[in-house]
Amino acid sequence: MSERRSSESGFPIKGVYTAADLPEDLDSRLGGPGEYPYTRGVYPTMYTSRPWTMRQYAGFGTATESNARYHQLLRAGTMGLSVAFDLPTQMGYDSDDPIAHGEVGKVGVAIDSIEDMRLLFDGIPLDKVSTSMTINAPGSVLLLLYQLVAEENGVPGSALNGTIQNDILKEYIARGTYIFPPKPSLRLVADTFAYCRKEVPKWNTISISGYHMAEAGASPVQEIAFTLANGVEYVRAAVAAGLAVDDFAPRLSFFFVARTTLLEEVAKFRAARRIWARLMRDEFGAKDPKSMMLRFHTQTAGVQLTAQQPEVNLVRVAVQGLGAVLGGTQSLHTNSFDEAIALPTEKAARLALRTQQVLAYETDLTATVDPFAGSYVVEAMTAEIEAAADALMQRVFEHGSAVDAIEAGFQKREIEQSAYRIAQEIDSGERVVVGLNRFAIDEEEPYEPLRVDPAIEAAQAERLAKLRAERDNAAVERALAELRAAAEGGDNVLYPMKEALRTRATVGEVCGTLREVWGLYRPSDRF
């Protein structure tokens, strides 16, 4: 029997729920599927007409290696690609920069220029796949490289479908791959919104992310409260830049975690939709229903995977994926069982995808919309999470804005306290982790992880040297000067940025130009 008596967010879980636990105004809190406040899902038919988009997050080593993995995943039935980038790319540095030493190709694919992007998507029909790119500070740079490669293959921007994460605020809170200070970073986000509305209209311009905060230790309430508060900040920045809310809000998307605590996770997703719909309608005056819909991608909880008895992670991921589907996600990435050890092997990645396919095609989950609607326990939890998240968001806004709260270190402190509590519970055995602090075995079975070839760094440096020797460097300098002028003034920086990348300027050179104008952000700057 489980010993859990309280939720991940800290409120007590009752042994029995009855009709007395339901909110009195349940009908108005629910609405119908595809109707305000979207508690029951953002589309009337949800999965009864088509399943969620099945993504697998992949990217390692060279662009050529990652391209081979993408083709494997597409053959296995993946419906969308999700690209992982290495740390130098995420931080806007080229592979031959001294600061990149030892990190090239390690946690994702190294992309230094348009030539790498061509290799990454070689042979992939960009007008037919949906591509999600987990990239933040240089998100606009990678999107433009993707668009340039698509154009070279005869695919216009109007045919591209996908998402860039582009969520810089959560980097200051929980992850750390920021480049510029908050103010110019928000300008870059707003410029991306405006550019995509004209040039890449079906692209989701931001994936406002709670996932990384959850991985850092945030509770479900903290995850949605801090994520939605960041969402409010992005909307305010775009409106302040002169954009009408209904012109950009329909392309906003979100990114959440799915934990093993299935009931609370289902309630969390439903509460988040309800809060966002109310915010967009009442605070920002949105009229377009699509502006009020919280559409989100989900990834199963990597932080809950264990290196001990890694096969048990297959069960964890299945439960987590089930929670995401029952919660109404629009797309899902299921982690591979070996990700607590190393980059996933091809077999492990295929098994992760098969988990989603079993949920979609062998269960009855897609036969009806929002099967937990009206559940005593889920509706009570949804109301509790909604109230707690609303209260926590108000604490954020008491600082003035999400950025002001970030500068004060508020969200980071709150998450650290939650992470410390979780660690204490695991250490004491109060929180059971199967195979780690209970049901452990004396000797683990041998496992051969996927390893990245350290020669990749030298190979990337050689490619960069060749590129710089062969390109028209005078044209590159002129294009970077145009980018610098736009960054110093008020013009949208994405247009000159695209031209610089077309001349084969590198990711590091583009980001370096912006660093010269906007400066670097350091954590100590806020104290």
Coordinates of N, CA, C and O in Angstrom, one line a residue, residues 200-296:
V200 N 6.6 33.4 -41.0 CA 6.5 32.0 -40.7 C 5.2 31.8 -39.8 O 5.2 31.5 -38.7
P201 N 4.0 32.1 -40.5 CA 2.8 32.3 -39.7 C 2.3 31.0 -38.9 O 1.5 31.2 -37.9
K202 N 2.7 29.8 -39.3 CA 2.2 28.6 -38.6 C 3.2 28.2 -37.5 O 2.9 27.2 -36.8
W203 N 4.2 28.9 -37.3 CA 5.2 28.6 -36.3 C 4.8 29.0 -34.9 O 4.3 30.1 -34.7
N204 N 5.0 28.2 -33.9 CA 4.8 28.5 -32.5 C 6.0 29.3 -32.1 O 7.1 28.7 -31.9
T205 N 5.9 30.5 -31.8 CA 7.0 31.4 -31.6 C 7.7 31.3 -30.2 O 8.8 31.8 -30.0
I206 N 7.0 30.6 -29.3 CA 7.6 30.4 -27.9 C 6.9 29.2 -27.3 O 5.8 28.9 -27.6
S207 N 7.7 28.5 -26.5 CA 7.2 27.4 -25.7 C 7.5 27.7 -24.3 O 8.6 27.5 -23.8
I208 N 6.5 28.4 -23.6 CA 6.8 28.9 -22.2 C 6.8 27.7 -21.3 O 5.9 26.9 -21.2
S209 N 8.0 27.5 -20.7 CA 8.3 26.2 -20.1 C 8.3 26.2 -18.6 O 9.1 26.9 -18.0
G210 N 7.6 25.2 -18.1 CA 7.6 24.8 -16.7 C 8.5 23.6 -16.5 O 8.9 23.3 -15.4
Y211 N 8.8 22.9 -17.6 CA 9.5 21.6 -17.5 C 10.8 21.8 -16.7 O 11.1 21.0 -15.8
H212 N 11.6 22.7 -17.1 CA 12.9 22.8 -16.5 C 12.9 23.3 -15.0 O 13.7 22.9 -14.2
M213 N 11.8 24.1 -14.7 CA 11.6 24.4 -13.3 C 11.3 23.2 -12.5 O 11.7 23.0 -11.3
A214 N 10.4 22.3 -13.1 CA 10.0 21.1 -12.4 C 11.2 20.2 -12.2 O 11.4 19.6 -11.2
E215 N 12.1 20.1 -13.2 CA 13.3 19.3 -13.1 C 14.2 19.8 -12.0 O 15.0 19.1 -11.4
A216 N 14.2 21.1 -11.8 CA 15.0 21.7 -10.7 C 14.4 21.6 -9.4 O 15.1 21.9 -8.4
G217 N 13.2 21.0 -9.3 CA 12.6 20.8 -8.0 C 11.2 21.5 -7.7 O 10.7 21.3 -6.6
A218 N 10.7 22.2 -8.7 CA 9.5 22.9 -8.5 C 8.3 21.9 -8.3 O 8.2 20.9 -9.0
S219 N 7.4 22.3 -7.4 CA 6.2 21.5 -7.2 C 5.2 21.8 -8.4 O 5.4 22.7 -9.2
P220 N 4.2 20.9 -8.6 CA 3.2 21.2 -9.7 C 2.6 22.6 -9.6 O 2.5 23.3 -10.6
V221 N 2.3 23.1 -8.4 CA 1.8 24.5 -8.2 C 2.8 25.5 -8.6 O 2.5 26.4 -9.4
Q222 N 4.0 25.3 -8.2 CA 5.1 26.3 -8.6 C 5.3 26.2 -10.1 O 5.5 27.3 -10.7
E223 N 5.3 25.0 -10.6 CA 5.5 24.9 -12.1 C 4.6 25.7 -12.9 O 5.0 26.5 -13.8
I224 N 3.3 25.6 -12.6 CA 2.3 26.3 -13.5 C 2.2 27.8 -13.1 O 2.1 28.7 -13.9
A225 N 2.4 28.1 -11.8 CA 2.3 29.5 -11.3 C 3.5 30.3 -12.0 O 3.2 31.4 -12.5
F226 N 4.7 29.8 -11.9 CA 5.8 30.6 -12.4 C 5.8 30.6 -13.9 O 6.2 31.6 -14.6
T227 N 5.4 29.5 -14.5 CA 5.3 29.5 -16.0 C 4.3 30.4 -16.5 O 4.5 31.2 -17.5
L228 N 3.1 30.5 -15.9 CA 2.1 31.4 -16.4 C 2.4 32.8 -16.1 O 2.1 33.7 -16.9
A229 N 3.1 33.1 -15.0 CA 3.6 34.4 -14.7 C 4.6 34.9 -15.8 O 4.6 36.0 -16.2
N230 N 5.5 34.0 -16.2 CA 6.4 34.3 -17.3 C 5.6 34.6 -18.6 O 5.9 35.5 -19.4
G231 N 4.5 33.8 -18.8 CA 3.7 34.0 -20.0 C 3.1 35.4 -20.0 O 3.0 36.1 -21.0
V232 N 2.6 35.8 -18.8 CA 2.1 37.2 -18.7 C 3.1 38.2 -19.1 O 2.9 39.2 -19.8
E233 N 4.4 38.0 -18.7 CA 5.5 38.9 -19.0 C 5.7 39.0 -20.5 O 5.9 40.1 -21.0
Y234 N 5.7 37.9 -21.2 CA 5.9 37.9 -22.6 C 4.8 38.6 -23.3 O 5.0 39.3 -24.3
V235 N 3.6 38.4 -22.9 CA 2.4 39.1 -23.5 C 2.5 40.6 -23.3 O 2.3 41.4 -24.2
R236 N 2.9 41.0 -22.1 CA 3.1 42.4 -21.8 C 4.2 43.0 -22.7 O 4.0 44.1 -23.2
A237 N 5.3 42.3 -22.9 CA 6.4 42.8 -23.7 C 5.9 43.0 -25.1 O 6.3 43.9 -25.8
A238 N 5.2 42.0 -25.6 CA 4.7 42.1 -27.0 C 3.7 43.2 -27.2 O 3.8 43.9 -28.2
V239 N 2.8 43.4 -26.3 CA 1.9 44.5 -26.4 C 2.6 45.8 -26.3 O 2.3 46.8 -27.0
A240 N 3.6 45.9 -25.4 CA 4.3 47.2 -25.3 C 5.1 47.5 -26.5 O 5.4 48.6 -26.8
A241 N 5.5 46.4 -27.3 CA 6.2 46.6 -28.6 C 5.2 47.0 -29.7 O 5.7 47.2 -30.8
G242 N 3.9 47.1 -29.4 CA 3.0 47.5 -30.4 C 2.2 46.4 -31.1 O 1.4 46.7 -32.0
L243 N 2.3 45.2 -30.6 CA 1.6 44.1 -31.2 C 0.2 43.9 -30.6 O 0.1 44.1 -29.4
A244 N -0.8 43.7 -31.4 CA -2.1 43.4 -30.9 C -2.2 42.0 -30.3 O -1.7 41.0 -30.9
V245 N -2.8 41.8 -29.2 CA -2.8 40.5 -28.5 C -3.3 39.4 -29.4 O -2.7 38.3 -29.4
D246 N -4.3 39.6 -30.1 CA -4.9 38.5 -30.9 C -4.1 38.3 -32.2 O -4.3 37.3 -32.9
D247 N -3.0 39.1 -32.4 CA -2.2 38.9 -33.6 C -1.0 37.9 -33.3 O -0.5 37.3 -34.2
F248 N -0.7 37.7 -32.0 CA 0.4 36.8 -31.6 C 0.0 35.8 -30.6 O 0.6 34.7 -30.6
A249 N -1.0 36.0 -29.8 CA -1.3 35.0 -28.7 C -1.7 33.7 -29.2 O -1.4 32.7 -28.6
P250 N -2.3 33.5 -30.4 CA -2.7 32.2 -30.8 C -1.5 31.3 -31.1 O -1.6 30.1 -31.2
R251 N -0.3 31.9 -31.3 CA 0.9 31.1 -31.6 C 1.7 30.8 -30.3 O 2.8 30.2 -30.4
L252 N 1.3 31.3 -29.2 CA 2.0 30.9 -27.9 C 1.7 29.5 -27.6 O 0.6 29.0 -27.7
S253 N 2.7 28.8 -27.1 CA 2.5 27.4 -26.6 C 3.3 27.3 -25.3 O 4.1 28.1 -24.9
F254 N 3.0 26.1 -24.6 CA 3.6 25.9 -23.3 C 4.3 24.5 -23.3 O 4.0 23.7 -24.1
F255 N 5.1 24.3 -22.2 CA 5.8 23.0 -22.1 C 5.8 22.6 -20.6 O 6.4 23.4 -19.8
F256 N 5.3 21.5 -20.3 CA 5.2 21.0 -18.9 C 5.8 19.6 -18.8 O 5.9 18.9 -19.7
V257 N 6.0 19.3 -17.5 CA 6.5 18.0 -17.2 C 5.3 17.1 -16.8 O 4.2 17.6 -16.5
A258 N 5.5 15.8 -16.9 CA 4.5 14.8 -16.4 C 5.2 13.9 -15.4 O 6.1 13.2 -15.8
R259 N 4.8 13.9 -14.2 CA 5.4 13.1 -13.1 C 4.6 11.8 -13.0 O 3.6 11.6 -13.6
T260 N 5.1 11.0 -12.1 CA 4.4 9.7 -11.8 C 3.1 9.9 -10.9 O 2.3 9.0 -10.9
T261 N 3.0 11.0 -10.3 CA 1.8 11.3 -9.5 C 0.6 11.7 -10.4 O 0.3 12.8 -10.5
L262 N 0.0 10.7 -11.0 CA -0.9 10.8 -12.1 C -2.0 11.7 -11.8 O -2.4 12.6 -12.6
L263 N -2.7 11.5 -10.7 CA -4.0 12.3 -10.4 C -3.7 13.8 -10.3 O -4.4 14.6 -10.9
E264 N -2.6 14.1 -9.6 CA -2.3 15.5 -9.4 C -1.8 16.1 -10.8 O -2.1 17.3 -11.0
E265 N -1.1 15.4 -11.6 CA -0.7 15.9 -12.9 C -1.9 16.2 -13.8 O -1.9 17.2 -14.4
V266 N -2.8 15.3 -13.8 CA -4.0 15.5 -14.6 C -4.7 16.8 -14.1 O -5.1 17.7 -14.9
A267 N -4.8 17.0 -12.8 CA -5.5 18.2 -12.3 C -4.7 19.4 -12.6 O -5.2 20.5 -12.9
K268 N -3.3 19.3 -12.6 CA -2.5 20.4 -12.9 C -2.7 21.0 -14.3 O -2.8 22.2 -14.5
F269 N -2.7 20.1 -15.2 CA -2.9 20.5 -16.6 C -4.3 21.2 -16.8 O -4.4 22.2 -17.5
R270 N -5.3 20.6 -16.2 CA -6.6 21.2 -16.3 C -6.7 22.6 -15.7 O -7.3 23.5 -16.2
A271 N -6.1 22.7 -14.5 CA -6.0 24.0 -13.8 C -5.3 25.1 -14.6 O -5.7 26.2 -14.7
A272 N -4.2 24.6 -15.2 CA -3.4 25.6 -16.0 C -4.2 26.2 -17.2 O -4.1 27.4 -17.5
R273 N -4.9 25.3 -17.9 CA -5.7 25.8 -19.0 C -6.8 26.8 -18.5 O -7.0 27.8 -19.1
R274 N -7.4 26.5 -17.4 CA -8.4 27.4 -16.8 C -7.8 28.8 -16.5 O -8.4 29.8 -16.8
I275 N -6.7 28.8 -15.8 CA -6.1 30.0 -15.4 C -5.7 30.9 -16.6 O -5.9 32.1 -16.6
W276 N -5.0 30.2 -17.6 CA -4.6 31.0 -18.7 C -5.7 31.6 -19.5 O -5.6 32.8 -19.9
A277 N -6.8 30.8 -19.7 CA -7.9 31.4 -20.4 C -8.5 32.6 -19.7 O -8.8 33.6 -20.4
R278 N -8.6 32.6 -18.4 CA -9.1 33.7 -17.6 C -8.2 34.9 -17.7 O -8.6 36.0 -17.9
L279 N -6.8 34.7 -17.6 CA -5.9 35.8 -17.8 C -6.0 36.5 -19.1 O -6.0 37.7 -19.2
M280 N -6.0 35.7 -20.2 CA -6.0 36.2 -21.5 C -7.3 37.0 -21.8 O -7.3 38.1 -22.4
R281 N -8.4 36.5 -21.3 CA -9.7 37.2 -21.6 C -9.8 38.4 -20.7 O -10.1 39.5 -21.2
D282 N -9.5 38.3 -19.4 CA -9.9 39.4 -18.5 C -8.8 40.4 -18.3 O -9.0 41.6 -18.2
E283 N -7.5 40.0 -18.4 CA -6.4 40.9 -18.2 C -6.0 41.6 -19.5 O -5.6 42.8 -19.6
F284 N -6.0 40.8 -20.6 CA -5.4 41.3 -21.8 C -6.5 41.6 -22.9 O -6.2 42.0 -24.0
G285 N -7.8 41.2 -22.6 CA -8.9 41.6 -23.5 C -8.9 40.8 -24.8 O -9.3 41.3 -25.8
A286 N -8.3 39.6 -24.7 CA -8.3 38.7 -25.9 C -9.7 38.4 -26.4 O -10.6 38.1 -25.6
K287 N -9.9 38.5 -27.7 CA -11.2 38.2 -28.3 C -11.2 36.8 -29.0 O -12.2 36.1 -29.1
D288 N -10.1 36.6 -29.6 CA -9.9 35.3 -30.4 C -9.9 34.1 -29.5 O -9.0 34.1 -28.6
P289 N -10.8 33.2 -29.6 CA -10.7 32.0 -28.7 C -9.3 31.3 -28.7 O -8.9 30.8 -27.7
K290 N -8.6 31.4 -29.8 CA -7.3 30.7 -29.9 C -6.3 31.4 -29.0 O -5.3 30.8 -28.6
S291 N -6.5 32.7 -28.7 CA -5.6 33.4 -27.8 C -5.8 33.0 -26.4 O -4.9 33.2 -25.6
M292 N -6.9 32.4 -26.1 CA -7.2 31.9 -24.7 C -6.8 30.5 -24.4 O -6.8 30.0 -23.3
M293 N -6.5 29.8 -25.5 CA -6.3 28.3 -25.4 C -4.8 28.1 -25.0 O -3.9 28.5 -25.6
L294 N -4.6 27.4 -23.9 CA -3.3 27.0 -23.5 C -3.0 25.6 -24.1 O -3.5 24.6 -23.7
R295 N -2.2 25.7 -25.2 CA -1.8 24.5 -25.9 C -0.4 24.2 -25.4 O 0.4 25.0 -25.2
F296 N -0.2 22.9 -25.1 CA 1.1 22.6 -24.5 C 1.7 21.2 -25.0 O 1.0 20.3 -25.4

